[in-house]
Coordinates of C-alpha atoms in Angstrom, one line a residue:
X1 CA -61.6 -49.7 92.0
X2 CA -64.8 -48.4 90.4
X3 CA -67.8 -48.2 92.6
X4 CA -70.1 -51.2 92.7
X5 CA -73.1 -49.1 91.5
X6 CA -71.1 -48.2 88.3
X7 CA -70.8 -51.9 87.4
X8 CA -74.5 -52.3 87.9
X9 CA -75.0 -49.3 85.7
X10 CA -72.9 -50.8 83.0
X11 CA -74.8 -54.1 83.1
X12 CA -78.0 -52.1 82.8
X13 CA -76.6 -50.1 79.9
X14 CA -75.5 -53.2 78.1
X15 CA -79.1 -54.4 77.8
X16 CA -79.7 -51.5 75.5
X17 CA -76.4 -52.3 73.5
X18 CA -73.6 -49.8 72.9
X19 CA -73.7 -46.1 73.1
X20 CA -74.4 -44.1 70.0
X21 CA -77.1 -42.7 67.8
X22 CA -78.6 -43.8 64.5
X23 CA -75.8 -43.3 62.0
X24 CA -78.0 -42.1 59.2
X25 CA -81.6 -40.9 58.7
X26 CA -83.4 -42.9 56.1
X27 CA -85.2 -40.9 53.4
X28 CA -83.0 -37.8 53.7
X29 CA -80.2 -38.8 51.3
X30 CA -81.6 -36.5 48.6
X31 CA -81.3 -33.4 50.8
X32 CA -78.6 -31.0 49.7
X33 CA -78.1 -32.7 46.4
X34 CA -80.9 -31.0 44.5
X35 CA -78.7 -28.4 42.9
X36 CA -80.3 -25.3 41.3
X37 CA -84.1 -25.9 41.3
X38 CA -85.0 -22.2 40.7
X39 CA -87.8 -21.7 38.3
X40 CA -86.4 -18.3 37.2
X41 CA -83.2 -17.5 35.3
X42 CA -82.3 -14.1 36.6
X43 CA -79.9 -13.5 33.8
X44 CA -82.9 -13.1 31.5
X45 CA -84.6 -10.4 33.5
X46 CA -84.3 -6.9 32.0
X47 CA -84.2 -5.0 35.3
X48 CA -81.1 -6.8 36.4
X49 CA -79.0 -6.0 33.3
X50 CA -77.7 -2.9 34.9
X51 CA -75.5 -0.9 34.9
X52 CA -75.8 -0.2 38.6
X53 CA -73.9 2.5 40.4
X54 CA -74.6 1.2 43.9
X55 CA -76.3 -1.4 45.9
X56 CA -79.6 0.4 46.5
X57 CA -80.1 0.5 42.7
X58 CA -79.9 -3.3 42.6
X59 CA -82.4 -3.5 45.4
X60 CA -84.8 -1.3 43.5
X61 CA -84.5 -3.7 40.5
X62 CA -85.1 -6.7 42.8
X63 CA -88.3 -5.1 44.2
X64 CA -89.9 -4.8 40.8
X65 CA -90.6 -8.5 41.1
X66 CA -90.2 -9.3 44.7
X67 CA -92.4 -6.5 45.8
X68 CA -92.8 -7.3 49.5
X69 CA -89.4 -8.7 50.2
X70 CA -87.9 -5.5 51.6
X71 CA -90.8 -5.2 54.1
X72 CA -90.2 -8.8 55.2
X73 CA -86.5 -8.2 55.8
X74 CA -87.1 -5.0 57.6
X75 CA -89.2 -6.8 60.2
X76 CA -86.4 -9.3 61.1
X77 CA -83.6 -9.2 63.6
X78 CA -81.1 -9.2 60.8
X79 CA -82.4 -5.8 59.9
X80 CA -83.4 -4.2 63.2
X81 CA -80.6 -5.7 65.3
X82 CA -83.2 -5.8 68.1
X83 CA -84.6 -8.7 70.1
X84 CA -87.1 -8.4 72.9
X85 CA -86.7 -11.3 75.3
X86 CA -90.2 -11.5 76.9
X87 CA -89.1 -14.1 79.4
X88 CA -86.4 -12.0 80.9
X89 CA -87.7 -8.5 80.0
X90 CA -84.4 -7.5 78.4
X91 CA -84.0 -5.6 75.1
X92 CA -81.3 -7.4 73.3
X93 CA -79.8 -7.5 69.8
X94 CA -76.6 -6.0 68.4
X95 CA -77.9 -2.5 69.1
X96 CA -78.0 -3.3 72.8
X97 CA -75.7 -6.1 74.0
X98 CA -72.0 -6.1 75.0
X99 CA -69.7 -9.0 74.3
X100 CA -66.3 -10.2 75.3
X101 CA -64.8 -9.7 71.9
X102 CA -64.9 -6.2 70.2
X103 CA -67.2 -5.0 73.0
X104 CA -70.1 -3.3 71.2
X105 CA -71.2 -2.3 67.7
X106 CA -72.3 1.0 69.2
X107 CA -70.0 3.8 68.2
X108 CA -68.3 1.5 65.7
X109 CA -70.8 1.3 62.9
X110 CA -68.3 1.8 60.1
X111 CA -66.9 -1.7 60.8
X112 CA -69.7 -3.5 62.5
X113 CA -72.3 -2.5 59.8
X114 CA -70.3 -4.6 57.4
X115 CA -72.5 -7.5 58.6
X116 CA -75.7 -5.6 58.6
X117 CA -78.1 -6.6 55.8
X118 CA -78.4 -3.0 54.6
X119 CA -76.7 0.0 52.9
X120 CA -76.3 3.6 54.0
X121 CA -74.4 3.5 57.3
X122 CA -72.3 6.7 57.7
X123 CA -68.6 6.4 56.7
X124 CA -66.2 6.4 59.7
X125 CA -69.0 5.8 62.1
X126 CA -70.2 9.4 62.3
X127 CA -72.8 10.3 63.3
X128 CA -72.1 7.5 65.7
X129 CA -75.7 7.2 66.9
X130 CA -77.5 4.2 65.2
X131 CA -80.7 6.2 65.3
X132 CA -79.2 8.3 62.4
X133 CA -79.6 5.3 60.2
X134 CA -82.7 5.2 58.0
X135 CA -84.2 1.8 59.0
X136 CA -87.5 2.7 57.1
X137 CA -85.9 3.0 53.7
X138 CA -86.6 -0.1 51.6
X139 CA -83.8 0.9 49.2
X140 CA -81.3 0.4 52.0
X141 CA -82.1 -3.4 52.2
X142 CA -79.1 -5.4 50.8
X143 CA -80.5 -8.3 48.8
X144 CA -77.1 -9.5 47.5
X145 CA -75.4 -10.1 50.8
X146 CA -77.6 -13.1 51.4
X147 CA -78.4 -14.2 47.8
X148 CA -75.1 -13.8 45.9
X149 CA -73.9 -17.1 44.3
X150 CA -70.8 -15.8 42.6
X151 CA -68.6 -15.4 45.7
X152 CA -67.5 -12.0 44.3
X153 CA -69.9 -9.8 46.3
X154 CA -68.5 -8.3 49.5
X155 CA -69.0 -5.3 51.7
X156 CA -65.8 -3.7 52.9
X157 CA -65.4 -1.7 56.1
X158 CA -65.7 2.0 56.0
X159 CA -67.0 2.2 52.4
X160 CA -70.7 2.0 53.0
X161 CA -70.9 -1.4 51.3
X162 CA -69.9 -0.4 47.8
X163 CA -68.8 -3.3 45.5
X164 CA -67.9 -3.9 41.9
X165 CA -69.6 -5.9 39.1
X166 CA -73.1 -5.4 40.6
X167 CA -74.9 -6.4 37.5
X168 CA -73.1 -9.7 37.2
X169 CA -73.8 -10.4 40.9
X170 CA -77.5 -9.4 40.5
X171 CA -78.0 -11.7 37.5
X172 CA -76.6 -14.6 39.5
X173 CA -78.6 -14.5 42.7
X174 CA -79.9 -17.7 44.3
X175 CA -80.8 -19.4 47.5
X176 CA -78.8 -18.6 50.6
X177 CA -75.9 -20.9 51.3
X178 CA -73.2 -21.6 53.9
X179 CA -71.0 -19.2 52.0
X180 CA -73.5 -16.3 52.3
X181 CA -74.5 -17.0 55.9
X182 CA -70.9 -17.8 56.9
X183 CA -69.6 -14.7 55.3
X184 CA -70.8 -13.0 58.5
X185 CA -71.4 -15.7 61.0
X186 CA -68.2 -17.6 60.6
X187 CA -66.2 -14.4 61.0
X188 CA -67.9 -12.9 64.0
X189 CA -65.7 -11.2 66.6
X190 CA -63.3 -9.8 64.1
X191 CA -61.9 -12.9 62.3
X192 CA -62.3 -16.5 61.1
X193 CA -63.6 -18.7 63.9
X194 CA -62.9 -16.0 66.6
X195 CA -66.3 -16.0 68.3
X196 CA -68.3 -19.2 68.4
X197 CA -65.9 -22.1 68.3
X198 CA -68.4 -24.2 66.3
X199 CA -68.6 -21.8 63.3
X200 CA -65.6 -21.0 61.1
X201 CA -64.6 -21.2 57.4
X202 CA -63.9 -24.9 57.6
X203 CA -67.7 -25.3 57.4
X204 CA -67.7 -23.9 53.8
X205 CA -66.6 -27.3 52.6
X206 CA -66.6 -29.7 55.6
X207 CA -65.8 -33.5 55.5
X208 CA -68.1 -35.9 57.3
X209 CA -65.9 -36.1 60.4
X210 CA -66.3 -32.3 60.9
X211 CA -70.0 -32.2 60.4
X212 CA -72.3 -35.0 59.4
X213 CA -75.0 -32.7 58.2
X214 CA -73.0 -30.2 56.2
X215 CA -70.6 -32.8 54.7
X216 CA -70.2 -31.8 51.1
X217 CA -70.1 -35.4 50.0
X218 CA -73.1 -36.3 52.1
X219 CA -76.3 -34.5 53.1
X220 CA -74.6 -31.1 52.3
X221 CA -77.1 -29.1 54.4
X222 CA -77.2 -25.4 54.0
X223 CA -77.9 -23.2 57.1
X224 CA -81.5 -22.8 56.2
X225 CA -82.1 -26.5 56.0
X226 CA -82.3 -26.3 59.8
X227 CA -82.7 -22.5 60.3
X228 CA -85.9 -22.5 58.4
X229 CA -87.4 -19.2 57.1
X230 CA -90.8 -17.6 56.7
X231 CA -91.0 -14.1 55.2
X232 CA -87.2 -13.8 55.5
X233 CA -87.4 -14.4 59.2
X234 CA -84.7 -16.9 60.1
X235 CA -85.5 -19.2 63.0
X236 CA -83.1 -20.2 65.7
X237 CA -82.1 -17.2 67.9
X238 CA -79.0 -17.3 70.0
X239 CA -80.7 -14.8 72.4
X240 CA -83.3 -17.4 73.3
X241 CA -82.4 -20.9 71.9
X242 CA -84.6 -23.9 72.4
X243 CA -82.7 -25.7 75.1
X244 CA -85.2 -28.5 75.4
X245 CA -87.5 -29.4 72.5
X246 CA -90.5 -31.4 73.8
X247 CA -92.4 -31.4 70.5
X248 CA -90.2 -33.8 68.6
X249 CA -90.3 -34.3 64.8
X250 CA -91.4 -31.2 62.9
X251 CA -94.9 -31.9 61.4
X252 CA -96.4 -29.1 59.3
X253 CA -99.4 -27.6 61.0
X254 CA -98.6 -29.2 64.4
X255 CA -95.2 -27.8 65.4
X256 CA -93.4 -24.5 65.4
X257 CA -92.1 -24.8 61.8
X258 CA -88.4 -24.7 62.8
X259 CA -85.8 -27.4 62.6
X260 CA -83.2 -25.7 64.7
X261 CA -83.4 -28.4 67.4
X262 CA -82.0 -32.0 66.9
X263 CA -85.4 -33.4 67.9
X264 CA -87.1 -31.6 65.0
X265 CA -85.7 -34.3 62.7
X266 CA -84.5 -37.1 65.0
X267 CA -87.5 -37.1 67.4
X268 CA -87.5 -37.5 71.2
X269 CA -86.3 -41.1 71.1
X270 CA -83.5 -40.9 68.5
X271 CA -81.8 -44.3 69.4
X272 CA -84.2 -47.1 68.3
X273 CA -81.5 -49.7 68.6
X274 CA -80.1 -48.3 71.8
X275 CA -83.1 -47.5 74.0
X276 CA -81.2 -47.0 77.2
X277 CA -79.5 -44.0 75.7
X278 CA -83.0 -42.4 75.1
X279 CA -83.3 -42.2 78.9
X280 CA -80.7 -39.4 78.7
X281 CA -82.4 -37.1 76.3
X282 CA -84.7 -35.4 78.8
X283 CA -81.7 -34.1 80.8
X284 CA -78.8 -34.1 78.3
X285 CA -78.7 -32.1 75.1
X286 CA -77.9 -34.1 72.0
X287 CA -75.0 -31.7 71.3
X288 CA -73.4 -32.7 74.6
X289 CA -72.5 -36.1 73.3
X290 CA -72.3 -35.4 69.6
X291 CA -70.1 -32.4 69.6
X292 CA -67.0 -33.8 71.4
X293 CA -64.7 -30.9 70.6
X294 CA -64.9 -27.3 69.2
X295 CA -62.7 -25.7 66.6
X296 CA -61.8 -29.1 65.1
X297 CA -61.8 -28.2 61.4
X298 CA -58.3 -26.8 61.2
X299 CA -59.1 -23.3 62.5
X300 CA -58.4 -22.1 66.0
X301 CA -60.9 -20.1 68.0
X302 CA -60.1 -17.3 70.3
X303 CA -60.4 -18.2 74.0
X304 CA -58.8 -15.1 75.7
X305 CA -58.8 -11.4 74.9
X306 CA -57.2 -9.0 77.2
X307 CA -58.0 -5.4 76.2
X308 CA -55.9 -4.0 79.1
X309 CA -52.7 -4.5 77.2
X310 CA -53.8 -2.6 74.1
X311 CA -52.3 0.8 73.0
X312 CA -48.7 -0.3 73.6
X313 CA -46.3 1.0 71.0
X314 CA -42.9 -0.1 69.9
X315 CA -39.6 1.8 70.5
X316 CA -40.4 3.9 67.4
X317 CA -43.7 4.9 68.8
X318 CA -45.6 2.9 66.3
X319 CA -48.2 0.1 66.7
X320 CA -47.0 -3.5 66.3
X321 CA -48.3 -7.0 66.4
X322 CA -47.0 -10.5 67.4
X323 CA -48.0 -13.9 66.1
X324 CA -47.7 -17.5 67.2
X325 CA -46.0 -20.4 65.2
X326 CA -49.3 -21.0 63.3
X327 CA -49.7 -17.4 62.2
X328 CA -52.4 -16.3 64.7
X329 CA -52.0 -12.9 66.2
X330 CA -51.2 -13.1 69.9
X331 CA -50.8 -9.3 70.4
X332 CA -51.8 -6.1 68.5
X333 CA -51.5 -2.6 69.7
X334 CA -55.1 -2.0 68.5
X335 CA -56.7 -4.9 70.4
X336 CA -54.4 -6.3 73.1
X337 CA -53.4 -9.8 74.0
X338 CA -55.0 -13.0 72.6
X339 CA -54.9 -16.8 73.2
X340 CA -56.2 -19.3 70.6
X341 CA -57.0 -23.0 70.8
X342 CA -58.0 -25.8 68.5
X343 CA -59.9 -29.0 69.4
X344 CA -61.4 -27.3 72.4
X345 CA -63.2 -29.5 75.0
X346 CA -66.5 -27.7 75.7
X347 CA -67.5 -26.8 79.2
X348 CA -70.9 -28.1 80.4
X349 CA -73.7 -26.4 82.3
X350 CA -77.4 -26.8 83.0
X351 CA -79.3 -24.6 80.6
X352 CA -83.0 -23.8 80.1
X353 CA -82.6 -21.5 77.1
X354 CA -82.7 -18.2 79.1
X355 CA -79.8 -15.8 79.3
X356 CA -79.4 -12.6 81.3
X357 CA -77.1 -10.1 79.8
X358 CA -75.0 -7.4 81.4
X359 CA -76.1 -4.4 79.2
X360 CA -74.6 -0.9 78.9
X361 CA -75.6 1.0 82.0
X362 CA -76.3 -2.1 84.1
X363 CA -74.6 -2.2 87.4
X364 CA -72.0 -5.0 87.4
X365 CA -72.5 -8.1 89.6
X366 CA -70.0 -8.6 92.4
X367 CA -68.7 -12.0 91.2
X368 CA -65.4 -12.2 89.4
X369 CA -64.9 -13.0 86.6
X370 CA -67.9 -11.0 85.6
X371 CA -70.4 -12.9 83.5
X372 CA -71.2 -10.7 80.5
X373 CA -74.1 -13.2 79.9
X374 CA -75.4 -15.4 82.6
X375 CA -77.0 -18.7 81.4
X376 CA -79.9 -19.9 83.5
X377 CA -80.8 -23.5 84.4
X378 CA -80.3 -26.1 87.1
X379 CA -80.7 -29.7 87.9
X380 CA -83.9 -28.9 89.8
X381 CA -85.3 -27.2 86.7
X382 CA -87.0 -29.8 84.6
X383 CA -86.8 -27.5 81.6
X384 CA -83.0 -27.6 81.8
X385 CA -80.6 -29.9 80.1
X386 CA -76.8 -30.3 80.2
X387 CA -75.4 -28.3 77.3
X388 CA -71.9 -27.8 75.9
X389 CA -70.5 -24.2 75.7
X390 CA -67.5 -22.4 74.6
X391 CA -66.6 -20.0 77.4
X392 CA -64.8 -16.9 76.2
X393 CA -62.6 -15.2 78.8
X394 CA -60.7 -11.9 78.9
X395 CA -60.5 -8.4 80.3
X396 CA -62.7 -5.4 79.4
X397 CA -62.9 -1.7 80.2
X398 CA -65.2 -0.7 83.1
X399 CA -66.0 2.3 85.2
X400 CA -64.7 1.6 88.7
X401 CA -66.7 4.5 90.2
X402 CA -70.1 3.7 88.5
X403 CA -69.3 -0.1 88.5
X404 CA -70.4 -0.5 84.8
X405 CA -68.9 -2.0 81.7
X406 CA -67.9 0.7 79.2
X407 CA -68.6 1.1 75.5
X408 CA -65.4 2.0 73.6
X409 CA -65.1 3.8 70.3
X410 CA -62.5 1.7 68.5
X411 CA -63.1 2.1 64.7
X412 CA -62.9 5.2 62.6
X413 CA -60.5 8.0 61.5
X414 CA -61.5 10.6 64.1
X415 CA -59.1 11.6 66.9
X416 CA -61.0 9.5 69.5
X417 CA -60.9 6.2 67.7
X418 CA -58.8 3.8 69.8
X419 CA -57.4 1.8 66.8
X420 CA -56.2 5.1 65.2
X421 CA -54.9 7.1 68.1
X422 CA -54.5 4.7 71.0
X423 CA -56.0 7.0 73.6
X424 CA -58.2 5.0 76.0
X425 CA -59.6 8.1 77.7
X426 CA -60.9 9.7 74.4
X427 CA -62.1 6.4 73.1
X428 CA -64.2 5.6 76.1
X429 CA -65.6 9.1 76.3
X430 CA -66.7 9.0 72.7
X431 CA -68.1 5.5 73.1
X432 CA -70.2 6.4 76.2
X433 CA -71.4 9.5 74.4
X434 CA -72.7 7.3 71.5
X435 CA -75.1 5.6 73.9
X436 CA -76.2 8.8 75.5
X437 CA -74.8 7.8 78.9
X438 CA -73.7 10.9 80.8
X439 CA -72.9 8.9 84.0
X440 CA -69.4 8.0 83.0
X441 CA -67.1 9.1 85.8
X442 CA -64.1 9.7 83.6
X443 CA -62.2 6.9 85.2
X444 CA -61.6 3.5 83.8
X445 CA -60.0 0.2 84.7
X446 CA -60.2 -3.4 83.4
X447 CA -62.2 -6.3 84.8
X448 CA -61.9 -10.0 84.0
X449 CA -65.0 -11.3 82.2
X450 CA -66.4 -14.4 80.7
X451 CA -69.1 -15.1 78.2
X452 CA -71.0 -18.3 77.3
X453 CA -71.6 -19.5 73.7
X454 CA -73.7 -22.6 73.3
X455 CA -72.4 -25.1 70.8
X456 CA -74.8 -26.5 68.1
X457 CA -72.6 -27.1 65.0
X458 CA -69.7 -29.4 64.1
X459 CA -71.8 -32.5 64.8
X460 CA -69.5 -35.5 64.7
X461 CA -70.3 -39.0 63.3
X462 CA -71.5 -41.6 65.8
X463 CA -68.1 -43.3 66.0
X464 CA -66.5 -40.0 67.2
X465 CA -69.2 -39.1 69.8
X466 CA -68.6 -39.3 73.5
X467 CA -68.8 -42.7 75.1
X468 CA -70.3 -43.7 78.4
X469 CA -67.1 -43.2 80.4
X470 CA -66.5 -39.8 78.9
X471 CA -69.0 -38.6 81.6
X472 CA -69.6 -41.6 83.8
X473 CA -66.2 -41.5 85.5
X474 CA -64.7 -39.7 88.4
X475 CA -62.6 -37.3 86.2
X476 CA -65.0 -37.2 83.3
X477 CA -66.5 -34.3 81.3
X478 CA -69.2 -33.6 83.9
X479 CA -67.0 -33.7 87.0
X480 CA -67.8 -30.1 87.8
X481 CA -71.6 -30.5 87.6
X482 CA -72.7 -31.1 91.2
X483 CA -76.0 -31.5 93.1
X484 CA -77.1 -34.8 91.6
X485 CA -76.0 -38.5 91.6
X486 CA -74.2 -39.8 88.5
X487 CA -73.2 -43.5 88.3
X488 CA -69.5 -44.0 87.8
X489 CA -68.7 -40.4 89.0
X490 CA -70.2 -40.4 92.4
X491 CA -69.7 -43.1 95.1
X492 CA -71.3 -44.2 98.3
X493 CA -68.5 -46.1 100.1
X494 CA -70.9 -48.1 102.4
X495 CA -73.1 -49.1 99.5
X496 CA -69.9 -50.1 97.5
X497 CA -68.7 -52.2 100.4
X498 CA -72.1 -53.9 100.8
X499 CA -72.2 -54.5 97.1
X500 CA -68.9 -56.2 96.9
X501 CA -69.8 -58.3 99.9
X502 CA -72.9 -59.3 98.0
X503 CA -70.8 -60.1 94.9
X504 CA -68.5 -62.2 97.1
X505 CA -71.4 -64.1 98.7
X506 CA -73.0 -64.8 95.3
X507 CA -69.7 -65.9 93.9
X508 CA -69.1 -68.2 96.8
X509 CA -72.6 -69.6 96.5
X510 CA -72.1 -70.3 92.8
X511 CA -68.7 -71.9 93.4
X512 CA -70.1 -74.0 96.2
X513 CA -73.0 -75.1 94.1
X514 CA -70.7 -76.1 91.3
X515 CA -68.4 -78.0 93.6
X516 CA -71.3 -79.9 95.2
X517 CA -72.7 -80.9 91.8
X518 CA -69.3 -82.2 90.7
X519 CA -68.9 -84.1 94.0
X520 CA -72.3 -85.8 93.9
X521 CA -72.0 -86.5 90.2
X522 CA -68.7 -88.3 90.8
X523 CA -70.2 -90.1 93.9
X524 CA -73.1 -91.4 91.8
X525 CA -70.8 -92.8 89.2
X526 CA -68.8 -94.7 91.8
X527 CA -71.9 -96.3 93.2
X528 CA -73.1 -97.6 89.9

């Protein structure tokens, strides 16, 4: 029997009608359907006719008109791979952080630089120090990786980013798109859908059920519709996301010029026909209800990566791999053991937008599994809301003497690359040398870790969003969040008993009243 308070809660909710959000936003139907509105036909520009021997020559041609663009790009995180979180004091970005997937770009530039917006990284990752890269050279900026519209442009690992048909690509540049952004972000962690859970190649051409904003037959939003830009700086950092937007609808001149929060378009009271639901928005992120599952576009996401099993060879002394029935690798000698999942139910936590990372050289916390990134927030923190996350789990190399996570040199043709020669000792020694860490004890082991990835994409239609009882039930989505009272989930037995007694008394009173009315009505008729 559900608690009495839950029934009171349902009656209260009913006064605001059923659960849900506004199904469409009036006045936005034209967005995403404008087509090519560029005022310039780049095919007519002489500097772009080529021929071009390499990417930097294309960049030089681009800069003859877009004179300041390279400077803009070079000031962004896409270029520097650095982010200073002033709130936590940590220096983050790809040049600094570790993750629960490939570990670290450091020492592995020949592969990881494939998603850098520049040219000129050293082949095979040597020199393996990122400081050897010329971050000040405007000619190293890669314009095409973000502005290609042909779909032909690509940067392949270990070739410094060389491509074919550069003139044709250069003459067909345009606005960024889901294809250009997704070319990197949908394939983070080493493959399609591996990392995020809410980003994969299914978003290149999603239907409405997968994402109401990016639906190709609907609003057809590109990434920059929400991740607005200014001087090539793209808003919406995963290192410091806006967990609670208290500004509301983005008004030029009055807000922060980004639409990366739901409230930027939908406002702080997004349910005009369902006002009771608006009472949730101060403590529950929109994504919590409107992203019911992750990896639901037909692509699986990786949920477990055990590096400790890597380097095993077959009976012939050669590397091997194994796949599941759907063709997903479950083991490779290079990377270890994997588990994949589709239609993943998110995990829910209080989140205020701040994250503490375990960085190379940091002593590991005592808790196990180790949190590679620790999300901050609590019920008591009014700046926190309940957010949905993909939690990545696995095992990574660490130094049991120094109690630190290790950087591993995986990619390259040298004799210390793990993926080439399968020697953990050499790979770790080279990896730690790449970050100038001389404290490595020479011993290694593997520790179980987990990493949190907030979900913000794959927004479902209203009809597919969570319902009241998805959370307001004893075994609902928020069963593991404690420290506060939630109707339907939490019970006070004494209060329930008193409530049911009250219901019984009221019912008895109502029945008695009806019986007396019937009796006296009949009596009056007999006396006439």
